[in-house]
């Protein structure tokens, strides 16, 4: 069962509308042809996924899990995808970043896509994080990732778009017709947005008030150097070495602040309507409290914000001789813990450490030090995902899992960091000049490297090497890497 009335409309024919909205003065500098190529990729690789959320019974029989899992109801989805050839399916965490581009291109398409995603919500307020729709999409997904667990979330990035629209309304950036349409959408979507927020706020909450943790980490693994946190979207980014319900995940806390702030702002827009009269301001106040944040997540020695959990740094992978059932000798790479874990902050500087800066809830001076230090996060091509000083920097997570969020440069996170730097560079105060200097150099590095790779290979890439700047991972990745257009336009 889903929640509320259907929000989406049939908008399939609208993909060519509004392309001029994303073309700006910056085209003259970087080339209109290149900008058009990226936008063409946005069209060709994305608006295609109309199918049923239903895996075949034969597939469930293959996995022998029919008694443990049920099929989602048949539904349709209008969505963007990260890469048409390699990831031909919708990703909830990616979609918020996609929509930062699409709403500027055609706001009606944006509303339709968000509406489709919200229409996939079940009665508890949970939205599946991956939409594996049809045979093509299913063929690209390893068996172990097909089944999804309603206890596990995904970053609620759709609130990034709502935050943009709310700010636009407050600053009168839209026409009267557009403002009315945005307001109408918020009214229709509110019941689902509230259910989604409440699902996070109840199921993902930690043991202490104002704390949250991502579910789904494997606390029994004997293979992983650091158990992955797939639900966070940051996959192998290092968390507490021993997963538990005592964890406090900094990034999820900050996503919840964004969500609560959006919900509170929507209520303020409709404060005269009694049926929407609820209170989110207390959650916003708690999650933005600087002193509470420091008590929960700040390490004065590092001058950085970290996760908290049951952790030890003394974990490694080592080769072990194993005899299989037919007496065949083989070797396996297994996890070895050399010291007892204890409750502590998890001392790995990286993208997660910068979330309080991204949401602009802290004085930024020490964060500027982390960002601009070449021994930590700074490169000539963008900010690396994990500091060179981390004990897990560029280490494999298993025999078959190379480092993913442990060093390479990712455009979505660099975009959000640039947005914060741009903010601090525009606000009067002691941080303004340094914020502007870091912002301008980081922006230039990202643009130069992405364009250089495009002219070298003809592709946008999933990630970029922190040492050479070379594109890595999936190519033809016109998902969030296309945020380079907004970086060019300085549209944050």
Coordinates of N, CA and C in Angstrom, one line a residue, residues 337-488:
X337 N 41.2 -8.8 13.1 CA 41.2 -7.7 14.1 C 42.3 -7.9 15.2
X338 N 43.1 -6.9 15.3 CA 44.3 -7.1 16.2 C 44.2 -6.4 17.6
X339 N 43.1 -5.7 17.7 CA 42.9 -5.0 19.0 C 41.4 -4.9 19.3
X340 N 41.0 -4.9 20.5 CA 39.6 -4.8 20.9 C 39.0 -3.4 20.6
X341 N 37.9 -3.4 19.9 CA 37.3 -2.1 19.6 C 36.7 -1.4 20.9
X342 N 36.6 -0.1 20.8 CA 36.0 0.6 21.9 C 35.2 1.8 21.4
X343 N 34.2 2.3 22.1 CA 33.4 3.4 21.7 C 34.3 4.7 21.5
X344 N 34.3 5.2 20.3 CA 35.1 6.4 20.1 C 34.7 7.0 18.8
X345 N 35.2 8.2 18.5 CA 35.1 8.8 17.2 C 35.9 8.0 16.2
X346 N 35.5 8.1 15.0 CA 36.2 7.3 13.9 C 37.1 8.2 13.1
X347 N 38.4 8.2 13.3 CA 39.3 9.2 12.9 C 39.7 9.2 11.4
X348 N 38.7 9.4 10.5 CA 39.0 9.4 9.1 C 38.4 10.7 8.5
X349 N 39.3 11.5 8.1 CA 38.9 12.8 7.5 C 38.6 12.6 6.0
X350 N 37.4 13.1 5.6 CA 37.0 12.9 4.3 C 35.7 13.7 4.0
X351 N 35.0 13.2 3.0 CA 33.7 13.9 2.7 C 32.8 14.0 3.8
X352 N 32.6 12.9 4.6 CA 31.7 13.0 5.8 C 32.1 14.1 6.7
X353 N 33.3 14.3 6.9 CA 33.8 15.3 7.9 C 33.3 16.7 7.5
X354 N 33.0 16.9 6.2 CA 32.7 18.2 5.7 C 31.2 18.5 5.7
X355 N 30.4 17.5 6.1 CA 28.9 17.8 6.0 C 28.5 19.0 6.9
X356 N 29.0 19.2 8.1 CA 28.6 20.4 8.8 C 29.0 21.7 8.1
X357 N 30.1 21.7 7.3 CA 30.4 22.8 6.5 C 29.4 23.0 5.4
X358 N 29.1 21.9 4.7 CA 28.1 21.9 3.6 C 26.8 22.5 4.0
X359 N 26.3 22.2 5.3 CA 25.0 22.7 5.7 C 25.2 24.1 6.5
X360 N 26.5 24.6 6.5 CA 26.8 25.9 7.0 C 26.3 26.2 8.5
X361 N 26.6 25.2 9.3 CA 26.2 25.3 10.7 C 27.4 25.4 11.6
X362 N 28.6 25.6 11.1 CA 29.8 25.8 11.9 C 30.7 26.9 11.4
X363 N 31.5 27.5 12.3 CA 32.5 28.4 11.8 C 33.5 27.6 10.9
X364 N 33.8 28.1 9.7 CA 34.5 27.2 8.7 C 36.0 27.2 8.7
X365 N 36.6 28.0 9.6 CA 38.1 28.2 9.4 C 38.9 26.9 9.5
X366 N 38.6 26.0 10.4 CA 39.3 24.7 10.5 C 39.0 23.8 9.3
X367 N 37.8 23.9 8.8 CA 37.4 23.1 7.6 C 38.2 23.6 6.4
X368 N 38.4 24.9 6.3 CA 39.2 25.4 5.2 C 40.6 24.9 5.3
X369 N 41.1 24.7 6.5 CA 42.5 24.1 6.6 C 42.5 22.7 6.1
X370 N 41.5 21.9 6.4 CA 41.4 20.5 5.9 C 41.3 20.5 4.3
X371 N 40.4 21.3 3.8 CA 40.2 21.3 2.4 C 41.4 21.7 1.6
X372 N 42.1 22.7 2.1 CA 43.2 23.3 1.3 C 44.6 22.6 1.5
X373 N 44.6 21.6 2.4 CA 45.9 20.9 2.7 C 46.1 19.8 1.7
X374 N 47.2 19.8 0.9 CA 47.5 18.8 -0.1 C 47.7 17.5 0.5
X375 N 48.1 17.4 1.8 CA 48.4 16.2 2.4 C 47.1 15.5 3.0
X376 N 46.0 16.3 2.8 CA 44.7 15.8 3.3 C 43.7 15.6 2.2
X377 N 43.1 16.7 1.8 CA 42.0 16.5 0.8 C 42.3 17.2 -0.6
X378 N 43.1 18.2 -0.6 CA 43.3 19.0 -1.8 C 44.1 18.3 -2.9
X379 N 43.6 18.4 -4.2 CA 44.3 17.9 -5.3 C 44.2 19.0 -6.4
X380 N 44.9 18.9 -7.5 CA 44.8 19.8 -8.6 C 43.6 19.5 -9.5
X381 N 42.8 18.5 -9.1 CA 41.6 18.1 -9.9 C 40.3 18.1 -9.2
X382 N 40.3 18.4 -7.9 CA 39.1 18.4 -7.1 C 39.5 17.9 -5.7
X383 N 38.5 17.8 -4.8 CA 38.8 17.3 -3.5 C 38.6 15.8 -3.5
X384 N 39.6 15.1 -2.9 CA 39.5 13.7 -2.8 C 38.5 13.3 -1.8
X385 N 38.0 12.1 -1.9 CA 36.9 11.6 -1.0 C 37.4 11.2 0.4
X386 N 38.7 10.8 0.5 CA 39.2 10.4 1.8 C 40.7 10.9 1.9
X387 N 41.0 11.4 3.1 CA 42.3 12.0 3.3 C 43.5 11.0 3.1
X388 N 44.6 11.5 2.6 CA 45.8 10.7 2.4 C 46.3 10.2 3.8
X389 N 45.9 10.9 4.9 CA 46.3 10.5 6.2 C 45.5 9.4 6.8
X390 N 44.4 9.0 6.2 CA 43.6 7.9 6.7 C 44.3 6.6 6.6
X391 N 44.1 5.7 7.6 CA 44.7 4.4 7.5 C 44.0 3.5 6.5
X392 N 42.9 3.9 5.9 CA 42.2 3.1 4.9 C 42.3 3.8 3.5
X393 N 43.0 4.9 3.4 CA 43.1 5.6 2.1 C 43.6 4.6 1.0
X394 N 42.8 4.5 0.0 CA 43.0 3.7 -1.2 C 43.3 2.3 -0.9
X395 N 42.7 1.7 0.2 CA 42.9 0.3 0.4 C 41.6 -0.5 -0.1
X396 N 41.9 -1.7 -0.5 CA 40.8 -2.5 -0.9 C 40.0 -2.9 0.3
X397 N 38.7 -3.1 0.0 CA 37.8 -3.5 1.1 C 37.7 -5.0 1.2
X398 N 37.8 -5.7 0.1 CA 37.9 -7.2 0.0 C 38.8 -7.5 -1.1
X399 N 39.0 -8.8 -1.3 CA 39.8 -9.3 -2.4 C 39.3 -8.7 -3.8
X400 N 38.0 -8.6 -3.9 CA 37.4 -8.2 -5.1 C 36.8 -6.8 -5.2
X401 N 37.0 -6.1 -4.1 CA 36.4 -4.7 -4.0 C 37.6 -3.7 -3.9
X402 N 37.9 -3.0 -5.1 CA 38.9 -2.0 -5.0 C 38.3 -0.7 -4.3
X403 N 39.2 0.2 -3.9 CA 38.7 1.4 -3.2 C 37.8 2.2 -4.1
X404 N 36.7 2.7 -3.6 CA 35.6 3.4 -4.3 C 35.5 4.8 -3.8
X405 N 35.1 5.0 -2.5 CA 35.0 6.3 -1.9 C 36.2 6.5 -0.9
X406 N 37.3 6.0 -1.3 CA 38.5 6.0 -0.4 C 39.6 6.8 -1.0
X407 N 39.3 7.8 -1.8 CA 40.3 8.6 -2.4 C 39.9 9.3 -3.7
X408 N 39.2 8.6 -4.6 CA 38.8 9.3 -5.9 C 37.9 10.5 -5.7
X409 N 37.9 11.3 -6.7 CA 37.1 12.6 -6.7 C 35.8 12.4 -7.3
X410 N 34.7 12.8 -6.5 CA 33.3 12.7 -6.9 C 32.7 14.1 -7.1
X411 N 32.0 14.2 -8.2 CA 31.4 15.6 -8.6 C 30.3 16.0 -7.6
X412 N 29.5 15.1 -7.2 CA 28.3 15.5 -6.4 C 28.8 16.1 -5.1
X413 N 29.8 15.5 -4.4 CA 30.2 16.1 -3.2 C 31.0 17.3 -3.4
X414 N 31.8 17.4 -4.4 CA 32.5 18.7 -4.7 C 31.6 19.8 -5.0
X415 N 30.4 19.5 -5.7 CA 29.4 20.5 -5.9 C 28.9 21.1 -4.6
X416 N 28.5 20.2 -3.7 CA 28.0 20.6 -2.4 C 29.0 21.4 -1.6
X417 N 30.2 21.0 -1.7 CA 31.3 21.8 -0.9 C 31.5 23.1 -1.6
X418 N 31.5 23.2 -2.9 CA 31.6 24.5 -3.6 C 30.4 25.4 -3.2
X419 N 29.3 24.8 -3.1 CA 28.1 25.6 -2.7 C 28.3 26.3 -1.4
X420 N 28.9 25.5 -0.4 CA 29.1 26.1 0.9 C 30.2 27.2 0.8
X421 N 31.3 26.9 0.1 CA 32.4 27.9 -0.1 C 31.8 29.2 -0.7
X422 N 31.0 29.0 -1.7 CA 30.4 30.2 -2.4 C 29.6 31.0 -1.4
X423 N 28.8 30.3 -0.6 CA 28.0 31.0 0.5 C 28.9 31.8 1.4
X424 N 30.0 31.2 1.9 CA 30.9 31.9 2.8 C 31.6 33.0 2.1
X425 N 31.8 32.9 0.8 CA 32.5 34.0 0.1 C 31.6 35.2 -0.2
X426 N 30.3 35.0 0.0 CA 29.4 36.1 -0.3 C 28.9 36.7 1.0
X427 N 29.2 36.2 2.2 CA 28.8 36.7 3.4 C 29.9 37.5 4.1
X428 N 29.5 38.7 4.5 CA 30.5 39.6 5.2 C 31.0 38.8 6.5
X429 N 32.3 38.9 6.7 CA 32.9 38.3 7.9 C 34.3 37.9 7.7
X430 N 35.0 37.4 8.7 CA 36.4 37.1 8.7 C 36.8 36.0 7.7
X431 N 35.8 35.2 7.3 CA 36.1 34.0 6.4 C 35.9 34.3 4.9
X432 N 35.5 35.5 4.6 CA 35.0 35.8 3.2 C 36.2 35.7 2.2
X433 N 37.3 36.3 2.4 CA 38.4 36.3 1.5 C 39.0 35.0 1.2
X434 N 39.2 34.2 2.3 CA 39.8 32.9 2.2 C 38.8 31.9 1.5
X435 N 37.5 32.1 1.8 CA 36.5 31.2 1.2 C 36.5 31.5 -0.3
X436 N 36.6 32.8 -0.7 CA 36.6 33.1 -2.1 C 37.8 32.5 -2.8
X437 N 39.0 32.6 -2.2 CA 40.2 32.1 -2.8 C 40.1 30.6 -3.0
X438 N 39.7 29.9 -2.0 CA 39.6 28.4 -2.1 C 38.5 28.0 -3.1
X439 N 37.4 28.7 -3.1 CA 36.3 28.5 -4.0 C 36.7 28.6 -5.5
X440 N 37.4 29.7 -5.8 CA 37.7 30.0 -7.2 C 38.7 28.9 -7.7
X441 N 39.7 28.6 -6.9 CA 40.7 27.6 -7.3 C 40.1 26.2 -7.5
X442 N 39.3 25.8 -6.5 CA 38.6 24.5 -6.6 C 37.7 24.4 -7.8
X443 N 36.9 25.4 -8.0 CA 36.0 25.5 -9.2 C 36.8 25.4 -10.5
X444 N 37.9 26.1 -10.6 CA 38.7 26.1 -11.8 C 39.3 24.7 -12.0
X445 N 39.8 24.1 -10.9 CA 40.4 22.8 -11.1 C 39.4 21.7 -11.6
X446 N 38.2 21.8 -11.0 CA 37.1 20.8 -11.4 C 36.7 21.0 -12.9
X447 N 36.5 22.2 -13.3 CA 36.1 22.5 -14.7 C 37.2 22.1 -15.7
X448 N 38.4 22.5 -15.4 CA 39.5 22.2 -16.3 C 39.7 20.7 -16.5
X449 N 39.6 20.0 -15.4 CA 39.8 18.5 -15.4 C 38.7 17.8 -16.2
X450 N 37.4 18.1 -15.9 CA 36.3 17.5 -16.6 C 36.4 17.7 -18.1
X451 N 36.6 19.0 -18.4 CA 36.6 19.3 -19.8 C 37.8 18.7 -20.5
X452 N 39.0 18.7 -19.9 CA 40.2 18.0 -20.4 C 39.9 16.5 -20.7
X453 N 39.2 15.8 -19.7 CA 38.9 14.4 -19.9 C 37.9 14.2 -21.0
X454 N 37.0 15.2 -21.1 CA 36.0 15.0 -22.2 C 36.7 15.1 -23.6
X455 N 37.6 16.1 -23.7 CA 38.3 16.2 -25.0 C 39.2 15.1 -25.3
X456 N 39.7 14.5 -24.2 CA 40.6 13.3 -24.4 C 39.9 12.0 -24.7
X457 N 38.7 11.8 -24.1 CA 38.0 10.6 -24.2 C 36.6 10.6 -24.8
X458 N 36.0 11.8 -24.8 CA 34.7 11.9 -25.3 C 33.6 11.6 -24.3
X459 N 34.0 11.5 -23.0 CA 33.0 11.1 -22.0 C 33.1 11.9 -20.7
X460 N 32.0 12.0 -20.0 CA 32.0 12.3 -18.6 C 32.2 11.0 -17.8
X461 N 32.8 11.1 -16.7 CA 33.2 9.9 -16.0 C 32.5 9.9 -14.6
X462 N 32.4 8.7 -14.0 CA 31.7 8.5 -12.7 C 32.6 9.2 -11.6
X463 N 33.9 9.1 -11.7 CA 34.8 9.6 -10.7 C 36.1 10.0 -11.4
X464 N 37.0 10.7 -10.7 CA 38.2 11.1 -11.3 C 39.4 10.8 -10.4
X465 N 40.5 10.3 -10.9 CA 41.6 9.9 -10.1 C 42.2 11.1 -9.4
X466 N 42.5 10.9 -8.1 CA 43.0 12.0 -7.3 C 44.5 12.3 -7.6
X467 N 45.2 11.4 -8.2 CA 46.6 11.6 -8.5 C 46.8 12.2 -9.9
X468 N 46.1 11.7 -10.9 CA 46.3 12.1 -12.3 C 45.1 12.9 -12.9
X469 N 44.0 12.9 -12.2 CA 42.8 13.5 -12.8 C 42.1 12.7 -13.9
X470 N 42.6 11.6 -14.2 CA 42.0 10.7 -15.2 C 40.7 10.2 -14.8
X471 N 39.7 10.2 -15.8 CA 38.4 9.6 -15.5 C 38.5 8.2 -15.2
X472 N 37.6 7.7 -14.2 CA 37.6 6.4 -13.7 C 36.2 5.9 -13.6
X473 N 36.1 4.6 -13.4 CA 34.8 4.0 -13.1 C 34.0 3.9 -14.4
X474 N 32.7 4.2 -14.3 CA 31.8 4.2 -15.4 C 32.0 5.4 -16.3
X475 N 32.0 5.1 -17.6 CA 32.1 6.3 -18.6 C 30.7 6.5 -19.1
X476 N 30.5 7.6 -19.8 CA 29.2 8.1 -20.2 C 28.3 8.2 -19.0
X477 N 28.9 8.8 -17.9 CA 28.2 9.0 -16.7 C 27.7 10.4 -16.6
X478 N 26.6 10.6 -17.4 CA 25.9 11.9 -17.4 C 24.9 12.0 -16.3
X479 N 25.2 11.4 -15.1 CA 24.4 11.6 -14.0 C 24.9 12.8 -13.2
X480 N 25.3 12.6 -11.9 CA 25.7 13.8 -11.2 C 27.0 14.4 -11.6
X481 N 27.7 13.8 -12.5 CA 28.9 14.5 -13.0 C 28.5 15.6 -13.9
X482 N 27.3 15.6 -14.4 CA 26.7 16.7 -15.2 C 26.5 18.0 -14.3
X483 N 26.7 17.8 -13.0 CA 26.6 19.0 -12.1 C 27.7 20.0 -12.5
X484 N 28.7 19.6 -13.3 CA 29.7 20.5 -13.8 C 29.1 21.7 -14.5
X485 N 27.9 21.5 -15.1 CA 27.3 22.6 -15.7 C 26.8 23.7 -14.7
X486 N 26.3 23.3 -13.6 CA 25.9 24.2 -12.5 C 27.1 24.9 -11.9
X487 N 28.2 24.1 -11.8 CA 29.5 24.7 -11.3 C 29.9 25.8 -12.2
X488 N 29.9 25.6 -13.6 CA 30.2 26.6 -14.5 C 29.3 27.8 -14.4

